[in-house]
RNA sequence: UCCCCAGUAGCUCAGUCGGCAGAGCAGGUGGCUGUUAACCACCGUGUCCGUGGUUCGAGUCCGCGCUGGGGAGCCA
């Protein structure tokens, strides 16, 4: 049972419970023994009223299950309960007793039922399945459904698990800036930031929303040791797909004195740990997705969590794809980037589990990735997972000043624009490596949800910022 | 940004060859002694996405636009 509510004593809300501390439904339903007189607050999912009694299903968001409230007639509690409608907010006080009916262990025998907030008949959520498209149009109400309640509890738990996993391994969380000045971090179009009437004058130079905290966090890696960022990133790309959003969250660990092998080890350990966490700690919420979204989800997650990822070089990947009998729309040729269909073939058809592809052609990767001895490839790696595709992208960073400068030069970049970044290679440079894990793509992996818009509370995509 | 598909009641959808706008669910009313997305009976529901055109007549055919979805590119 969780600790008593912080608000138990200080609540200003007038309730009928005569000072009883409110209890969350999750704690009530998991109780081993009767809890006596309790107070519950939540939202009505459905009402079944009969002549002599009424059942009210109350959900307070703490867990998937509803609490069954029973009100006997004749009583004021019955009159209020029978008149409740789906969506109404209620406060119920009564005795927690073993349920004589089937389907639940406990139920709340209501002494008082208070209508906290009424809900009229034009409430959009009904006691039936709705399409994801419809629920997306009422994003402010969809967390009241079973599926999205479970989704956002899982989202919170995954974020917590990431902090815990990295924290336990000595990684420090660095809050890199949301507003940046570098206009060429090597990834995508930028959103420009303006300050009302002062415009660009506010910072004295153009400012943008960050596309990645990597360059900034590298500096802290070279001072604090192992570090990570975990926060929002923004891309102004006109991407209209189920896997892209203009605002999304990324986890970006950076390993001091680390190489590509350690980078792959950490990425694999993190993804496997998160899959295991969902399977073991979030089984109830996960069941929604196994039942209604993807019947094979648990098997897929078990494979992710418990089998080592395949690891192949880019050159080997090209070899496998060239020999594959599958017909690809796009040609496979050393030096070209892998297409979605190629990624899916590797992870879904060939290996049937997550695959790490490492050592990519230098010509298709950004300036900060470490050049290998062959001078044709860089120490980069992508983690590909079934259904989602690329979930992690990372590399060992180029720590040699001369090599970094010549890479920037050959890409037409001006090192003076990155003075602070280049400085780090001048003053006590060390090998280091890191990666970015797309948080929403991780959520798609662990829930089976196929549209990124459905794992974000209020999704932002081109032409869409309704909420 | 490109290709494809869709838009009809609050929701999910049917609507034949161009000829009076339909069903289920939700909602309302009543009934029901333990229900589980309860059940039974009865009741209401429309800018057929918008706009222009073809036609005696358009939900239906054609053009344009908007919105949503699927796929591609880019990427996390």
mmCIF file with all atom_site columns, C-alpha atoms (C1' of nucleotides) in Angstrom, chain A residues 46 48-49 51 55 68 100 102 104 107 109 121 126-129 131 134 136 235 237-241 243-245 339-340 344 390-391 441 451, chain B residues 1-3 10-13 24-39 44 66-76:
data_model
loop_
_atom_site.group_PDB
_atom_site.id
_atom_site.type_symbol
_atom_site.label_atom_id
_atom_site.label_alt_id
_atom_site.label_comp_id
_atom_site.label_asym_id
_atom_site.label_entity_id
_atom_site.label_seq_id
_atom_site.pdbx_PDB_ins_code
_atom_site.Cartn_x
_atom_site.Cartn_y
_atom_site.Cartn_z
_atom_site.occupancy
_atom_site.B_iso_or_equiv
_atom_site.pdbx_formal_charge
_atom_site.auth_seq_id
_atom_site.auth_comp_id
_atom_site.auth_asym_id
_atom_site.auth_atom_id
_atom_site.pdbx_PDB_model_num
ATOM 1  C CA    . UNK A 1 46  ? -20.878 3.247   -15.843 1.00 0.00 ? 46  UNK A CA    1
ATOM 2  C CA    . UNK A 1 48  ? -26.267 -0.043  -13.457 1.00 0.00 ? 48  UNK A CA    1
ATOM 3  C CA    . UNK A 1 49  ? -29.337 0.797   -11.444 1.00 0.00 ? 49  UNK A CA    1
ATOM 4  C CA    . UNK A 1 51  ? -35.148 -1.055  -8.221  1.00 0.00 ? 51  UNK A CA    1
ATOM 5  C CA    . UNK A 1 55  ? -23.941 -0.259  -8.982  1.00 0.00 ? 55  UNK A CA    1
ATOM 6  C CA    . UNK A 1 68  ? -17.600 -1.146  -7.717  1.00 0.00 ? 68  UNK A CA    1
ATOM 7  C CA    . UNK A 1 100 ? -20.697 -11.200 -2.765  1.00 0.00 ? 100 UNK A CA    1
ATOM 8  C CA    . UNK A 1 102 ? -18.528 -12.381 -9.151  1.00 0.00 ? 102 UNK A CA    1
ATOM 9  C CA    . UNK A 1 104 ? -14.305 -8.471  -8.024  1.00 0.00 ? 104 UNK A CA    1
ATOM 10 C CA    . UNK A 1 107 ? -16.642 -3.412  -3.263  1.00 0.00 ? 107 UNK A CA    1
ATOM 11 C CA    . UNK A 1 109 ? -20.960 -0.251  0.256   1.00 0.00 ? 109 UNK A CA    1
ATOM 12 C CA    . UNK A 1 121 ? -25.401 13.561  -21.932 1.00 0.00 ? 121 UNK A CA    1
ATOM 13 C CA    . UNK A 1 126 ? -19.252 6.242   -24.256 1.00 0.00 ? 126 UNK A CA    1
ATOM 14 C CA    . UNK A 1 127 ? -19.303 2.829   -22.701 1.00 0.00 ? 127 UNK A CA    1
ATOM 15 C CA    . UNK A 1 128 ? -17.903 1.251   -25.825 1.00 0.00 ? 128 UNK A CA    1
ATOM 16 C CA    . UNK A 1 129 ? -14.775 1.149   -27.907 1.00 0.00 ? 129 UNK A CA    1
ATOM 17 C CA    . UNK A 1 131 ? -11.519 4.593   -32.694 1.00 0.00 ? 131 UNK A CA    1
ATOM 18 C CA    . UNK A 1 134 ? -11.841 9.875   -32.769 1.00 0.00 ? 134 UNK A CA    1
ATOM 19 C CA    . UNK A 1 136 ? -7.230  11.844  -30.923 1.00 0.00 ? 136 UNK A CA    1
ATOM 20 C CA    . UNK A 1 235 ? 11.967  19.205  -35.346 1.00 0.00 ? 235 UNK A CA    1
ATOM 21 C CA    . UNK A 1 237 ? 10.432  18.818  -40.602 1.00 0.00 ? 237 UNK A CA    1
ATOM 22 C CA    . UNK A 1 238 ? 7.257   18.439  -42.652 1.00 0.00 ? 238 UNK A CA    1
ATOM 23 C CA    . UNK A 1 239 ? 7.043   14.776  -41.751 1.00 0.00 ? 239 UNK A CA    1
ATOM 24 C CA    . UNK A 1 240 ? 3.623   13.199  -42.063 1.00 0.00 ? 240 UNK A CA    1
ATOM 25 C CA    . UNK A 1 241 ? 4.120   9.719   -40.725 1.00 0.00 ? 241 UNK A CA    1
ATOM 26 C CA    . UNK A 1 243 ? 6.486   7.754   -36.335 1.00 0.00 ? 243 UNK A CA    1
ATOM 27 C CA    . UNK A 1 244 ? 7.292   11.499  -36.326 1.00 0.00 ? 244 UNK A CA    1
ATOM 28 C CA    . UNK A 1 245 ? 6.168   14.375  -34.141 1.00 0.00 ? 245 UNK A CA    1
ATOM 29 C CA    . UNK A 1 339 ? 15.490  2.426   -46.094 1.00 0.00 ? 339 UNK A CA    1
ATOM 30 C CA    . UNK A 1 340 ? 12.539  1.637   -43.817 1.00 0.00 ? 340 UNK A CA    1
ATOM 31 C CA    . UNK A 1 344 ? 12.115  -3.881  -41.166 1.00 0.00 ? 344 UNK A CA    1
ATOM 32 C CA    . UNK A 1 390 ? 15.107  2.829   -35.539 1.00 0.00 ? 390 UNK A CA    1
ATOM 33 C CA    . UNK A 1 391 ? 14.673  3.397   -31.813 1.00 0.00 ? 391 UNK A CA    1
ATOM 34 C CA    . UNK A 1 441 ? 9.297   5.126   -30.112 1.00 0.00 ? 441 UNK A CA    1
ATOM 35 C CA    . UNK A 1 451 ? 0.887   5.869   -34.221 1.00 0.00 ? 451 UNK A CA    1
ATOM 36 C "C1'" . U   B 2 1   ? 6.897   17.419  -49.624 1.00 0.00 ? 1   U   B "C1'" 1
ATOM 37 C "C1'" . C   B 2 2   ? 5.122   13.103  -52.833 1.00 0.00 ? 2   C   B "C1'" 1
ATOM 38 C "C1'" . C   B 2 3   ? 1.633   8.705   -53.741 1.00 0.00 ? 3   C   B "C1'" 1
ATOM 39 C "C1'" . G   B 2 10  ? -23.117 11.866  -30.253 1.00 0.00 ? 10  G   B "C1'" 1
ATOM 40 C "C1'" . C   B 2 11  ? -19.955 7.087   -31.837 1.00 0.00 ? 11  C   B "C1'" 1
ATOM 41 C "C1'" . U   B 2 12  ? -19.206 2.802   -35.474 1.00 0.00 ? 12  U   B "C1'" 1
ATOM 42 C "C1'" . C   B 2 13  ? -20.893 2.214   -40.146 1.00 0.00 ? 13  C   B "C1'" 1
ATOM 43 C "C1'" . G   B 2 24  ? -26.425 -0.953  -34.258 1.00 0.00 ? 24  G   B "C1'" 1
ATOM 44 C "C1'" . C   B 2 25  ? -24.482 1.364   -30.091 1.00 0.00 ? 25  C   B "C1'" 1
ATOM 45 C "C1'" . A   B 2 26  ? -24.765 5.735   -27.021 1.00 0.00 ? 26  A   B "C1'" 1
ATOM 46 C "C1'" . G   B 2 27  ? -28.772 9.051   -24.884 1.00 0.00 ? 27  G   B "C1'" 1
ATOM 47 C "C1'" . G   B 2 28  ? -34.094 9.662   -22.707 1.00 0.00 ? 28  G   B "C1'" 1
ATOM 48 C "C1'" . U   B 2 29  ? -38.533 7.256   -20.195 1.00 0.00 ? 29  U   B "C1'" 1
ATOM 49 C "C1'" . G   B 2 30  ? -40.458 2.965   -17.712 1.00 0.00 ? 30  G   B "C1'" 1
ATOM 50 C "C1'" . G   B 2 31  ? -39.519 -2.063  -15.797 1.00 0.00 ? 31  G   B "C1'" 1
ATOM 51 C "C1'" . C   B 2 32  ? -36.239 -5.537  -13.315 1.00 0.00 ? 32  C   B "C1'" 1
ATOM 52 C "C1'" . U   B 2 33  ? -33.686 -8.757  -5.935  1.00 0.00 ? 33  U   B "C1'" 1
ATOM 53 C "C1'" . G   B 2 34  ? -26.285 -8.888  -7.138  1.00 0.00 ? 34  G   B "C1'" 1
ATOM 54 C "C1'" . U   B 2 35  ? -25.267 -6.418  -11.840 1.00 0.00 ? 35  U   B "C1'" 1
ATOM 55 C "C1'" . U   B 2 36  ? -20.159 -6.793  -14.679 1.00 0.00 ? 36  U   B "C1'" 1
ATOM 56 C "C1'" . A   B 2 37  ? -19.532 -2.607  -21.818 1.00 0.00 ? 37  A   B "C1'" 1
ATOM 57 C "C1'" . A   B 2 38  ? -26.276 -5.893  -17.411 1.00 0.00 ? 38  A   B "C1'" 1
ATOM 58 C "C1'" . C   B 2 39  ? -31.032 -7.082  -19.459 1.00 0.00 ? 39  C   B "C1'" 1
ATOM 59 C "C1'" . G   B 2 44  ? -35.777 11.258  -30.390 1.00 0.00 ? 44  G   B "C1'" 1
ATOM 60 C "C1'" . C   B 2 66  ? -10.326 21.348  -46.124 1.00 0.00 ? 66  C   B "C1'" 1
ATOM 61 C "C1'" . U   B 2 67  ? -9.765  17.494  -42.518 1.00 0.00 ? 67  U   B "C1'" 1
ATOM 62 C "C1'" . G   B 2 68  ? -8.348  12.576  -41.158 1.00 0.00 ? 68  G   B "C1'" 1
ATOM 63 C "C1'" . G   B 2 69  ? -5.854  7.874   -42.205 1.00 0.00 ? 69  G   B "C1'" 1
ATOM 64 C "C1'" . G   B 2 70  ? -2.095  4.548   -44.701 1.00 0.00 ? 70  G   B "C1'" 1
ATOM 65 C "C1'" . G   B 2 71  ? 2.642   4.463   -47.273 1.00 0.00 ? 71  G   B "C1'" 1
ATOM 66 C "C1'" . A   B 2 72  ? 7.405   7.056   -48.850 1.00 0.00 ? 72  A   B "C1'" 1
ATOM 67 C "C1'" . G   B 2 73  ? 11.302  10.635  -47.909 1.00 0.00 ? 73  G   B "C1'" 1
ATOM 68 C "C1'" . C   B 2 74  ? 13.771  12.896  -43.483 1.00 0.00 ? 74  C   B "C1'" 1
ATOM 69 C "C1'" . C   B 2 75  ? 14.814  11.126  -38.693 1.00 0.00 ? 75  C   B "C1'" 1
ATOM 70 C "C1'" . A   B 2 76  ? 14.295  9.708   -32.752 1.00 0.00 ? 76  A   B "C1'" 1
#
